[in-house]
XYZ file of N, CA, C and O in Angstrom:
868
model
N 212.178 122.184 83.424
C 213.260 121.562 84.191
C 212.779 121.141 85.582
O 213.041 120.042 86.041
N 212.064 122.057 86.264
C 211.568 121.757 87.605
C 210.654 120.546 87.599
O 210.745 119.671 88.471
N 209.761 120.481 86.595
C 208.831 119.359 86.508
C 209.573 118.050 86.273
O 209.204 117.005 86.830
N 210.628 118.096 85.463
C 211.396 116.886 85.187
C 212.130 116.397 86.434
O 212.219 115.180 86.679
N 212.645 117.319 87.208
C 213.345 116.942 88.441
C 212.377 116.300 89.426
O 212.662 115.243 90.009
N 211.213 116.932 89.608
C 210.209 116.376 90.517
C 209.751 115.012 90.028
O 209.620 114.057 90.806
N 209.512 114.908 88.713
C 209.074 113.638 88.132
C 210.104 112.544 88.344
O 209.763 111.405 88.685
N 211.386 112.863 88.162
C 212.434 111.850 88.335
C 212.535 111.408 89.791
O 212.740 110.221 90.073
N 212.367 112.336 90.729
C 212.372 111.985 92.146
C 211.206 111.065 92.480
O 211.372 110.051 93.186
N 210.032 111.404 91.977
C 208.847 110.595 92.259
C 208.955 109.209 91.645
O 208.544 108.215 92.248
N 209.539 109.123 90.435
C 209.701 107.817 89.790
C 210.606 106.910 90.622
O 210.370 105.700 90.721
N 211.656 107.486 91.208
C 212.512 106.704 92.089
C 211.728 106.142 93.259
O 211.911 104.982 93.662
N 210.826 106.942 93.801
C 210.008 106.483 94.928
C 209.002 105.426 94.492
O 208.740 104.461 95.223
N 208.425 105.591 93.293
C 207.459 104.607 92.806
C 208.099 103.229 92.649
O 207.538 102.203 93.069
N 209.275 103.199 92.025
C 209.963 101.925 91.858
C 210.353 101.355 93.219
O 210.309 100.139 93.440
N 210.700 102.228 94.150
C 211.028 101.776 95.500
C 209.831 101.110 96.166
O 209.985 100.128 96.906
N 208.634 101.623 95.908
C 207.434 101.014 96.477
C 207.241 99.600 95.918
O 206.951 98.651 96.654
N 207.421 99.456 94.598
C 207.319 98.127 94.001
C 208.382 97.189 94.539
O 208.117 96.018 94.831
N 209.605 97.718 94.706
C 210.700 96.911 95.231
C 210.472 96.563 96.697
O 210.887 95.492 97.165
N 209.805 97.438 97.431
C 209.457 97.148 98.824
C 208.531 95.945 98.897
O 208.694 95.064 99.760
N 207.556 95.912 97.996
C 206.654 94.763 97.945
C 207.424 93.487 97.628
O 207.157 92.415 98.204
N 208.401 93.595 96.743
C 209.222 92.432 96.379
C 210.010 91.928 97.578
O 210.106 90.722 97.809
N 210.568 92.841 98.362
C 211.313 92.444 99.566
C 210.369 91.809 100.583
O 210.707 90.815 101.223
N 209.166 92.371 100.724
C 208.216 91.875 101.713
C 207.703 90.476 101.363
O 207.595 89.604 102.232
N 207.426 90.262 100.075
C 206.862 88.984 99.635
C 207.944 87.932 99.461
O 207.745 86.748 99.714
N 209.128 88.372 99.039
C 210.213 87.434 98.781
C 210.249 87.032 97.324
O 209.481 87.517 96.490
N 211.156 86.135 96.992
C 211.313 85.695 95.613
C 210.085 84.912 95.163
O 209.406 84.285 95.953
N 209.810 84.954 93.889
C 208.694 84.190 93.350
C 207.819 85.027 92.457
O 208.024 86.241 92.284
N 206.800 84.386 91.900
C 205.923 85.039 90.928
C 205.155 86.191 91.560
O 205.025 87.265 90.971
N 204.650 85.986 92.777
C 203.862 87.040 93.428
C 204.701 88.298 93.624
O 204.247 89.411 93.340
N 205.919 88.133 94.103
C 206.798 89.285 94.301
C 207.089 90.001 93.006
O 207.122 91.240 92.947
N 207.294 89.234 91.914
C 207.584 89.831 90.611
C 206.394 90.618 90.081
O 206.554 91.705 89.518
N 205.194 90.076 90.285
C 203.996 90.761 89.795
C 203.770 92.061 90.557
O 203.477 93.109 89.965
N 203.918 92.005 91.871
C 203.678 93.218 92.656
C 204.787 94.242 92.475
O 204.563 95.445 92.668
N 205.984 93.803 92.094
C 207.034 94.761 91.747
C 206.579 95.642 90.596
O 206.939 96.821 90.522
N 205.791 95.070 89.686
C 205.319 95.813 88.517
C 204.456 97.005 88.907
O 204.257 97.917 88.087
N 203.970 97.050 90.149
C 203.159 98.188 90.591
C 203.931 99.492 90.451
O 203.362 100.530 90.097
N 205.239 99.434 90.711
C 206.059 100.637 90.585
C 206.081 101.158 89.163
O 205.960 102.378 88.927
N 206.238 100.246 88.195
C 206.249 100.645 86.787
C 204.898 101.215 86.380
O 204.815 102.205 85.627
N 203.821 100.615 86.867
C 202.486 101.089 86.514
C 202.229 102.482 87.090
O 201.569 103.310 86.458
N 202.755 102.755 88.284
C 202.628 104.099 88.846
C 203.403 105.108 88.002
O 202.951 106.238 87.788
N 204.581 104.696 87.523
C 205.362 105.567 86.638
C 204.550 105.906 85.391
O 204.462 107.065 84.976
N 203.949 104.894 84.796
C 203.178 105.097 83.563
C 201.954 105.973 83.796
O 201.537 106.721 82.914
N 201.389 105.894 84.998
C 200.152 106.610 85.295
C 200.367 108.050 85.720
O 199.555 108.929 85.392
N 201.475 108.316 86.446
C 201.611 109.623 87.080
C 202.823 110.442 86.614
O 202.738 111.655 86.493
N 203.966 109.826 86.409
C 205.175 110.545 86.012
C 205.925 109.722 84.966
O 205.761 108.506 84.902
N 206.747 110.380 84.159
C 207.378 109.658 83.051
C 208.895 109.675 83.053
O 209.519 109.204 82.112
N 209.515 110.227 84.107
C 210.971 110.374 84.086
C 211.690 109.226 84.798
O 212.621 109.446 85.571
N 211.251 108.016 84.546
C 212.004 106.840 84.982
C 213.123 106.631 83.980
O 212.884 106.594 82.771
N 214.354 106.498 84.449
C 215.491 106.520 83.533
C 215.422 105.400 82.497
O 215.762 105.606 81.329
N 214.972 104.201 82.877
C 214.895 103.114 81.895
C 213.782 103.357 80.880
O 213.855 102.868 79.750
N 212.777 104.113 81.247
C 211.739 104.503 80.281
C 212.296 105.550 79.327
O 212.024 105.511 78.124
N 213.073 106.491 79.871
C 213.710 107.505 79.029
C 214.653 106.839 78.036
O 214.710 107.235 76.864
N 215.404 105.830 78.482
C 216.274 105.075 77.567
C 215.465 104.563 76.380
O 215.847 104.734 75.228
N 214.335 103.913 76.672
C 213.541 103.263 75.625
C 212.940 104.261 74.646
O 212.856 103.996 73.437
N 212.512 105.417 75.158
C 211.814 106.388 74.310
C 212.732 107.470 73.752
O 212.276 108.358 73.018
N 214.017 107.404 74.082
C 214.970 108.406 73.607
C 215.022 108.439 72.075
O 215.226 109.501 71.476
N 214.828 107.284 71.443
C 214.886 107.210 69.980
C 213.758 108.007 69.323
O 213.902 108.483 68.197
N 212.638 108.156 70.036
C 211.480 108.851 69.476
C 211.536 110.329 69.873
O 210.624 110.863 70.498
N 212.618 110.992 69.489
C 212.861 112.380 69.922
C 211.768 113.337 69.448
O 211.357 114.238 70.173
N 211.297 113.153 68.198
C 210.309 114.075 67.660
C 209.000 114.007 68.438
O 208.290 114.993 68.566
N 208.699 112.822 68.960
C 207.425 112.640 69.665
C 207.542 112.993 71.142
O 206.650 113.626 71.712
N 208.648 112.575 71.787
C 208.777 112.743 73.238
C 209.760 113.840 73.635
O 209.694 114.340 74.753
N 210.666 114.207 72.739
C 211.568 115.314 73.006
C 212.614 115.073 74.069
O 213.132 116.030 74.661
N 212.932 113.811 74.374
C 213.948 113.541 75.384
C 215.338 113.911 74.877
O 215.664 113.706 73.705
N 216.158 114.461 75.760
C 217.520 114.852 75.449
C 218.490 114.067 76.330
O 218.082 113.404 77.288
N 219.784 114.188 76.029
C 220.797 113.542 76.859
C 220.708 114.063 78.292
O 220.856 113.305 79.255
N 220.436 115.355 78.427
C 220.316 115.938 79.770
C 219.171 115.305 80.558
O 219.234 115.187 81.789
N 218.114 114.868 79.846
C 217.001 114.209 80.523
C 217.418 112.858 81.092
O 216.935 112.446 82.152
N 218.313 112.167 80.377
C 218.826 110.896 80.881
C 219.580 111.123 82.188
O 219.405 110.380 83.160
N 220.396 112.167 82.211
C 221.169 112.467 83.418
C 220.260 112.902 84.563
O 220.463 112.485 85.717
N 219.258 113.714 84.261
C 218.314 114.150 85.288
C 217.588 112.953 85.882
O 217.454 112.823 87.105
N 217.126 112.054 85.014
C 216.404 110.872 85.481
C 217.313 109.948 86.276
O 216.922 109.417 87.325
N 218.538 109.762 85.792
C 219.471 108.858 86.463
C 219.781 109.344 87.875
O 219.767 108.563 88.830
N 220.025 110.637 88.012
C 220.346 111.198 89.326
C 219.088 111.339 90.183
O 219.078 110.968 91.366
N 218.023 111.860 89.590
C 216.788 112.070 90.339
C 216.183 110.777 90.848
O 215.713 110.710 91.995
N 216.177 109.735 90.011
C 215.668 108.436 90.455
C 216.454 107.927 91.656
O 215.894 107.392 92.611
N 217.783 108.101 91.588
C 218.631 107.649 92.690
C 218.334 108.387 93.977
O 218.227 107.774 95.055
N 218.176 109.718 93.893
C 217.867 110.501 95.083
C 216.510 110.100 95.654
O 216.338 109.971 96.875
N 215.543 109.881 94.767
C 214.222 109.445 95.218
C 214.284 108.136 95.976
O 213.612 107.957 97.009
N 215.098 107.206 95.497
C 215.249 105.908 96.161
C 215.931 106.054 97.519
O 215.550 105.392 98.489
N 216.941 106.905 97.591
C 217.653 107.129 98.861
C 216.706 107.743 99.892
O 216.668 107.320 101.059
N 215.932 108.732 99.466
C 214.982 109.377 100.373
C 213.956 108.370 100.863
O 213.674 108.277 102.074
N 213.408 107.600 99.941
C 212.407 106.598 100.324
C 213.019 105.545 101.241
O 212.413 105.158 102.250
N 214.222 105.080 100.909
C 214.890 104.082 101.741
C 215.131 104.601 103.145
O 214.969 103.868 104.134
N 215.519 105.869 103.262
C 215.737 106.463 104.572
C 214.460 106.556 105.377
O 214.444 106.258 106.583
N 213.367 106.957 104.715
C 212.078 107.042 105.394
C 211.622 105.656 105.844
O 211.159 105.473 106.980
N 211.768 104.673 104.956
C 211.321 103.318 105.273
C 212.100 102.735 106.450
O 211.554 101.964 107.247
N 213.364 103.114 106.583
C 214.186 102.591 107.672
C 213.714 103.070 109.035
O 214.107 102.509 110.069
N 212.868 104.100 109.060
C 212.338 104.633 110.310
C 211.045 103.948 110.733
O 210.481 104.272 111.786
N 210.572 103.010 109.913
C 209.317 102.316 110.200
C 209.583 100.913 110.731
O 210.723 100.479 110.856
N 208.504 100.180 111.005
C 208.621 98.806 111.502
C 208.771 97.791 110.368
O 208.714 96.582 110.598
N 208.976 98.293 109.140
C 209.100 97.376 107.996
C 210.262 96.406 108.163
O 210.185 95.263 107.710
N 211.330 96.846 108.794
C 212.557 96.048 108.854
C 212.522 94.890 109.824
O 213.371 94.780 110.716
N 211.550 93.996 109.649
C 211.517 92.795 110.481
C 212.671 91.874 110.085
O 213.291 92.042 109.030
N 212.946 90.902 110.934
C 214.064 89.993 110.661
C 213.890 89.261 109.337
O 214.848 89.118 108.565
N 212.670 88.820 109.060
C 212.409 88.070 107.824
C 212.641 88.944 106.595
O 213.243 88.502 105.607
N 212.184 90.184 106.656
C 212.341 91.081 105.505
C 213.810 91.460 105.303
O 214.282 91.566 104.159
N 214.523 91.675 106.390
C 215.940 91.996 106.270
C 216.713 90.817 105.680
O 217.649 91.000 104.882
N 216.319 89.614 106.037
C 216.966 88.425 105.457
C 216.691 88.348 103.965
O 217.584 87.992 103.178
N 215.465 88.675 103.551
C 215.155 88.720 102.116
C 216.029 89.753 101.415
O 216.568 89.512 100.332
N 216.154 90.913 102.044
C 216.962 91.984 101.474
C 218.424 91.565 101.371
O 219.083 91.814 100.351
N 218.942 90.928 102.411
C 220.331 90.474 102.393
C 220.569 89.483 101.256
O 221.612 89.503 100.598
N 219.584 88.617 101.008
C 219.712 87.664 99.904
C 219.770 88.363 98.560
O 220.568 87.998 97.686
N 218.930 89.389 98.389
C 218.909 90.150 97.138
C 220.238 90.861 96.922
O 220.818 90.830 95.828
N 220.743 91.518 97.965
C 221.986 92.281 97.857
C 223.184 91.351 97.701
O 224.092 91.614 96.892
N 223.208 90.244 98.441
C 224.329 89.300 98.357
C 224.478 88.726 96.955
O 225.598 88.531 96.468
N 223.353 88.469 96.296
C 223.401 87.937 94.931
C 224.126 88.897 94.001
O 224.841 88.474 93.077
N 223.989 90.176 94.242
C 224.661 91.182 93.420
C 226.123 91.331 93.800
O 226.995 91.448 92.934
N 226.405 91.323 95.088
C 227.785 91.476 95.544
C 228.662 90.295 95.139
O 229.868 90.445 94.931
N 228.062 89.122 95.013
C 228.816 87.913 94.701
C 228.902 87.636 93.201
O 229.615 86.722 92.776
N 228.186 88.411 92.398
C 228.147 88.166 90.948
C 229.338 88.839 90.262
O 229.922 89.792 90.766
N 229.693 88.331 89.068
C 230.751 88.934 88.256
C 230.182 90.116 87.487
O 229.005 90.132 87.118
N 231.029 91.109 87.210
C 230.563 92.304 86.505
C 229.997 91.966 85.120
O 228.991 92.540 84.704
N 230.628 91.041 84.416
C 230.151 90.694 83.077
C 228.767 90.073 83.149
O 227.905 90.322 82.309
N 228.529 89.278 84.196
C 227.218 88.664 84.384
C 226.165 89.738 84.649
O 225.087 89.726 84.042
N 226.479 90.670 85.544
C 225.539 91.749 85.846
C 225.272 92.616 84.621
O 224.137 93.049 84.388
N 226.312 92.857 83.831
C 226.147 93.685 82.639
C 225.205 93.020 81.634
O 224.306 93.671 81.094
N 225.396 91.721 81.406
C 224.518 90.997 80.476
C 223.085 90.990 80.995
O 222.130 91.227 80.237
N 222.934 90.712 82.290
C 221.607 90.768 82.904
C 220.972 92.146 82.683
O 219.789 92.255 82.356
N 221.767 93.196 82.887
C 221.250 94.556 82.784
C 220.836 94.903 81.355
O 219.843 95.604 81.149
N 221.584 94.416 80.364
C 221.213 94.659 78.966
C 219.870 94.005 78.661
O 218.974 94.623 78.060
N 219.714 92.748 79.086
C 218.448 92.043 78.840
C 217.306 92.710 79.594
O 216.193 92.855 79.076
N 217.589 93.135 80.828
C 216.576 93.853 81.609
C 216.170 95.136 80.896
O 214.979 95.455 80.815
N 217.148 95.885 80.356
C 216.847 97.097 79.615
C 215.951 96.817 78.422
O 215.034 97.592 78.115
N 216.202 95.688 77.755
C 215.366 95.277 76.624
C 213.932 95.007 77.070
O 212.966 95.490 76.455
N 213.766 94.269 78.170
C 212.428 93.911 78.638
C 211.656 95.136 79.135
O 210.457 95.261 78.891
N 212.342 96.032 79.836
C 211.678 97.254 80.294
C 211.275 98.110 79.094
O 210.196 98.702 79.071
N 212.140 98.172 78.086
C 211.804 98.913 76.866
C 210.574 98.315 76.196
O 209.685 99.045 75.747
N 210.518 96.996 76.139
C 209.340 96.326 75.560
C 208.080 96.704 76.329
O 207.022 96.942 75.740
N 208.199 96.754 77.670
C 207.049 97.134 78.494
C 206.620 98.569 78.187
O 205.424 98.856 78.069
N 207.577 99.465 78.032
C 207.269 100.874 77.749
C 206.680 101.059 76.356
O 205.843 101.939 76.130
N 207.128 100.243 75.422
C 206.714 100.403 74.026
C 205.398 99.705 73.705
O 204.896 99.837 72.587
N 204.829 98.972 74.665
C 203.534 98.315 74.411
C 202.443 99.338 74.128
O 201.503 99.061 73.387
N 202.568 100.519 74.720
C 201.570 101.564 74.487
C 201.553 101.960 73.017
O 200.503 102.239 72.433
N 202.725 101.980 72.381
C 202.813 102.307 70.963
C 202.278 101.171 70.091
O 201.700 101.401 69.036
N 202.483 99.939 70.560
C 202.029 98.790 69.779
C 200.521 98.596 69.865
O 199.891 98.124 68.911
N 199.940 98.970 71.019
C 198.495 98.816 71.204
C 197.890 100.123 71.716
O 197.401 100.201 72.845
N 197.927 101.168 70.884
C 197.466 102.490 71.344
C 195.983 102.536 71.701
O 195.563 103.378 72.497
N 195.187 101.644 71.125
C 193.734 101.662 71.352
C 193.261 100.524 72.240
O 192.052 100.330 72.396
N 194.199 99.771 72.796
C 193.829 98.627 73.635
C 194.621 98.689 74.933
O 195.707 98.130 75.047
N 194.074 99.386 75.912
C 194.780 99.576 77.172
C 194.913 98.276 77.958
O 195.878 98.093 78.700
N 193.958 97.367 77.797
C 194.022 96.094 78.516
C 195.219 95.275 78.035
O 195.990 94.738 78.844
N 195.400 95.195 76.712
C 196.538 94.460 76.157
C 197.849 95.121 76.540
O 198.816 94.448 76.911
N 197.879 96.443 76.463
C 199.091 97.182 76.820
C 199.459 96.963 78.281
O 200.623 96.692 78.606
N 198.467 97.043 79.158
C 198.699 96.853 80.586
C 199.139 95.425 80.888
O 200.100 95.197 81.628
N 198.444 94.454 80.291
C 198.771 93.049 80.536
C 200.173 92.693 80.087
O 200.924 92.024 80.816
N 200.561 93.140 78.896
C 201.900 92.848 78.389
C 202.969 93.550 79.225
O 204.041 92.984 79.460
N 202.684 94.767 79.675
C 203.645 95.486 80.509
C 203.938 94.709 81.784
O 205.101 94.559 82.192
N 202.884 94.205 82.423
C 203.060 93.431 83.655
C 203.865 92.170 83.384
O 204.761 91.798 84.159
N 203.583 91.504 82.257
C 204.306 90.272 81.914
C 205.784 90.560 81.681
O 206.657 89.839 82.173
N 206.081 91.616 80.930
C 207.487 91.963 80.658
C 208.230 92.301 81.944
O 209.371 91.875 82.150
N 207.586 93.082 82.819
C 208.237 93.475 84.068
C 208.440 92.267 84.973
O 209.518 92.069 85.547
N 207.405 91.448 85.118
C 207.526 90.252 85.962
C 208.602 89.314 85.426
O 209.337 88.684 86.201
N 208.732 89.251 84.102
C 209.742 88.380 83.489
C 211.151 88.829 83.857
O 211.997 88.018 84.229
N 211.413 90.134 83.774
C 212.775 90.576 84.097
C 213.070 90.412 85.588
O 214.191 90.088 85.973
N 212.061 90.609 86.433
C 212.279 90.445 87.874
C 212.609 88.992 88.211
O 213.479 88.715 89.043
N 211.961 88.070 87.532
C 212.172 86.649 87.808
C 213.452 86.102 87.188
O 214.034 85.148 87.702
N 213.897 86.709 86.087
C 215.001 86.100 85.338
C 216.278 86.928 85.309
O 217.378 86.381 85.489
N 216.183 88.228 85.054
C 217.385 89.078 84.927
C 217.203 90.348 85.755
O 217.131 91.451 85.212
N 217.141 90.230 87.072
C 216.744 91.351 87.925
C 217.841 92.389 88.159
O 218.277 92.607 89.289
N 218.319 92.994 87.086
C 219.338 94.045 87.219
C 218.805 95.343 86.629
O 219.121 95.720 85.510
N 217.944 95.996 87.401
C 217.342 97.266 87.019
C 217.972 98.348 87.881
O 217.963 98.260 89.112
N 218.531 99.380 87.263
C 219.314 100.372 87.990
C 218.520 101.026 89.111
O 219.042 101.220 90.218
N 217.258 101.344 88.876
C 216.490 102.041 89.907
C 216.112 101.091 91.043
O 216.134 101.482 92.213
N 215.791 99.849 90.716
C 215.530 98.865 91.770
C 216.778 98.663 92.619
O 216.708 98.596 93.854
N 217.939 98.595 91.962
C 219.187 98.445 92.705
C 219.478 99.673 93.564
O 220.025 99.557 94.664
N 219.126 100.855 93.076
C 219.226 102.057 93.902
C 218.514 101.823 95.242
O 219.039 102.136 96.305
N 217.282 101.320 95.135
C 216.496 101.115 96.362
C 217.100 100.035 97.243
O 217.266 100.233 98.451
N 217.403 98.862 96.651
C 217.941 97.762 97.453
C 219.196 98.201 98.206
O 219.345 97.935 99.402
N 220.084 98.885 97.511
C 221.337 99.315 98.134
C 221.103 100.436 99.154
O 221.771 100.493 100.186
N 220.173 101.326 98.853
C 219.889 102.424 99.780
C 219.302 101.897 101.079
O 219.768 102.247 102.177
N 218.278 101.060 100.959
C 217.642 100.545 102.173
C 218.605 99.647 102.948
O 218.646 99.686 104.183
N 219.402 98.865 102.232
C 220.407 98.019 102.881
C 221.409 98.892 103.644
O 221.803 98.546 104.773
N 221.797 100.005 103.068
C 222.756 100.895 103.716
C 222.203 101.455 105.020
O 222.922 101.574 106.019
N 220.912 101.798 105.029
C 220.295 102.315 106.250
C 220.072 101.204 107.279
O 220.260 101.424 108.482
N 219.672 100.024 106.809
C 219.296 98.950 107.733
C 220.475 98.098 108.192
O 220.487 97.609 109.333
N 221.462 97.909 107.326
C 222.583 97.010 107.625
C 223.915 97.751 107.613
O 224.699 97.669 108.556
N 224.180 98.477 106.542
C 225.433 99.210 106.421
C 225.815 99.382 104.964
O 225.485 98.548 104.107
N 226.500 100.473 104.674
C 226.893 100.786 103.298
C 228.107 99.953 102.877
O 229.021 99.710 103.665
N 228.098 99.504 101.617
C 229.227 98.772 101.036
C 229.758 99.592 99.852
O 229.005 99.963 98.956
N 231.051 99.872 99.855
C 231.648 100.644 98.765
C 231.467 99.939 97.422
O 231.409 100.585 96.375
N 231.339 98.614 97.451
C 231.170 97.841 96.215
C 229.862 98.146 95.502
O 229.686 97.779 94.329
N 228.929 98.801 96.185
C 227.674 99.162 95.538
C 227.913 100.086 94.344
O 227.203 100.001 93.335
N 228.878 100.981 94.442
C 229.070 102.024 93.428
C 229.449 101.470 92.052
O 228.804 101.824 91.052
N 230.489 100.604 91.936
C 230.786 100.064 90.602
C 229.665 99.183 90.056
O 229.444 99.149 88.842
N 228.946 98.505 90.951
C 227.822 97.675 90.497
C 226.754 98.556 89.852
O 226.225 98.232 88.774
N 226.442 99.674 90.479
C 225.447 100.592 89.920
C 225.895 101.125 88.556
O 225.073 101.272 87.643
N 227.194 101.385 88.408
C 227.708 101.849 87.125
C 227.548 100.808 86.035
O 227.130 101.125 84.907
N 227.852 99.557 86.356
C 227.730 98.462 85.387
C 226.272 98.254 84.988
O 225.939 98.104 83.802
N 225.387 98.263 85.969
C 223.955 98.039 85.699
C 223.377 99.190 84.884
O 222.602 98.967 83.936
N 223.757 100.407 85.216
C 223.260 101.565 84.453
C 223.698 101.473 82.989
O 222.906 101.739 82.070
N 224.951 101.082 82.758
C 225.464 100.960 81.384
C 224.704 99.880 80.617
O 224.330 100.067 79.456
N 224.457 98.752 81.267
C 223.726 97.666 80.611
C 222.296 98.048 80.299
O 221.787 97.789 79.194
N 221.605 98.669 81.264
C 220.237 99.123 81.024
C 220.180 100.129 79.888
O 219.256 100.108 79.062
N 221.160 101.023 79.837
C 221.195 102.038 78.779
C 221.312 101.384 77.406
O 220.563 101.719 76.483
N 222.242 100.450 77.272
C 222.443 99.788 75.980
C 221.206 98.995 75.573
O 220.735 99.085 74.425
N 220.656 98.230 76.506
C 219.468 97.444 76.193
C 218.264 98.304 75.890
O 217.506 98.031 74.957
N 218.081 99.389 76.658
C 216.913 100.246 76.479
C 216.982 101.100 75.229
O 216.046 101.113 74.421
N 218.088 101.801 75.042
C 218.219 102.658 73.860
C 218.283 101.816 72.590
O 217.688 102.168 71.562
N 219.014 100.701 72.647
C 219.098 99.821 71.475
C 217.729 99.333 71.039
O 217.386 99.363 69.847
N 216.922 98.906 71.996
C 215.568 98.432 71.686
C 214.705 99.564 71.155
O 213.934 99.377 70.206
N 214.845 100.744 71.756
C 214.074 101.895 71.288
C 214.378 102.245 69.844
O 213.472 102.485 69.049
N 215.645 102.250 69.481
C 216.034 102.574 68.102
C 215.567 101.496 67.118
O 215.119 101.814 66.009
N 215.658 100.238 67.515
C 215.180 99.166 66.639
C 213.685 99.293 66.391
O 213.205 99.110 65.262
N 212.934 99.614 67.439
C 211.488 99.768 67.270
C 211.174 101.015 66.456
O 210.237 101.010 65.646
N 211.959 102.071 66.642
C 211.752 103.296 65.864
C 211.984 103.031 64.375
O 211.198 103.465 63.526
N 213.040 102.289 64.058
C 213.331 101.930 62.661
C 212.196 101.098 62.079
O 211.744 101.316 60.950
N 211.724 100.120 62.867
C 210.623 99.259 62.403
C 209.375 100.078 62.107
O 208.721 99.896 61.062
N 209.046 100.992 62.995
C 207.839 101.789 62.821
C 207.957 102.746 61.633
O 206.979 103.016 60.938
N 209.167 103.256 61.378
C 209.374 104.106 60.214
C 209.223 103.304 58.925
O 208.643 103.779 57.944
N 209.748 102.077 58.914
C 209.634 101.227 57.731
C 208.180 100.883 57.433
O 207.792 100.692 56.282
N 207.368 100.777 58.490
C 205.955 100.457 58.326
C 205.084 101.708 58.198
O 203.855 101.621 58.218
N 205.773 102.876 58.102
C 205.098 104.170 57.956
C 204.141 104.470 59.122
O 203.118 105.138 58.951
N 204.515 103.975 60.305
C 203.723 104.254 61.495
C 204.092 105.605 62.103
O 203.293 106.227 62.801
N 205.348 106.029 61.837
C 205.793 107.351 62.253
C 206.620 107.940 61.121
O 207.073 107.234 60.222
N 206.831 109.257 61.168
C 207.613 109.930 60.112
C 209.108 109.787 60.415
O 209.504 109.752 61.560
């Protein structure tokens, strides 16, 4: 339990680091690629990123994830992002240009309809699941697995950027730098639900496929 809590906190910080790069660089391909650094740190050092848990939840016999692990990751990732956002607010990172980038990111979410965010979040959950499952598809080819993971992550950042942990960071840092908005809370709920459906759904579909191909029992 202790290891899972620490891992979930660290995963929140890792994604926050990737999201920090995205805020610093701004919109575009470069920002999307460097955002993937957070996911790669998760894959390398800790595994309790909630969207990763969603994707691998179907493979219970192999990974042993439980419903309680989803809750631990969901809460722990959020706390990690808040802590990181608070620390970052004490640095010189918050230049006018970066704050304007952040305001643009947050405004896009505040001005969007819930149904739009939910659909975005489902597709994002699917793409993150695909990134997580590349290791299973190419167990002996780390280059292919790494390359596809970066492509999947960059794709969701450029097209359907509704990732619950990234939003944790954007809203946390915005709250410290600009001010808290009560509207953040229902948005986080909608995005979490969409990511869950997209991630778990994709995980189960891949689990069924692998069982049919006798890749797993």
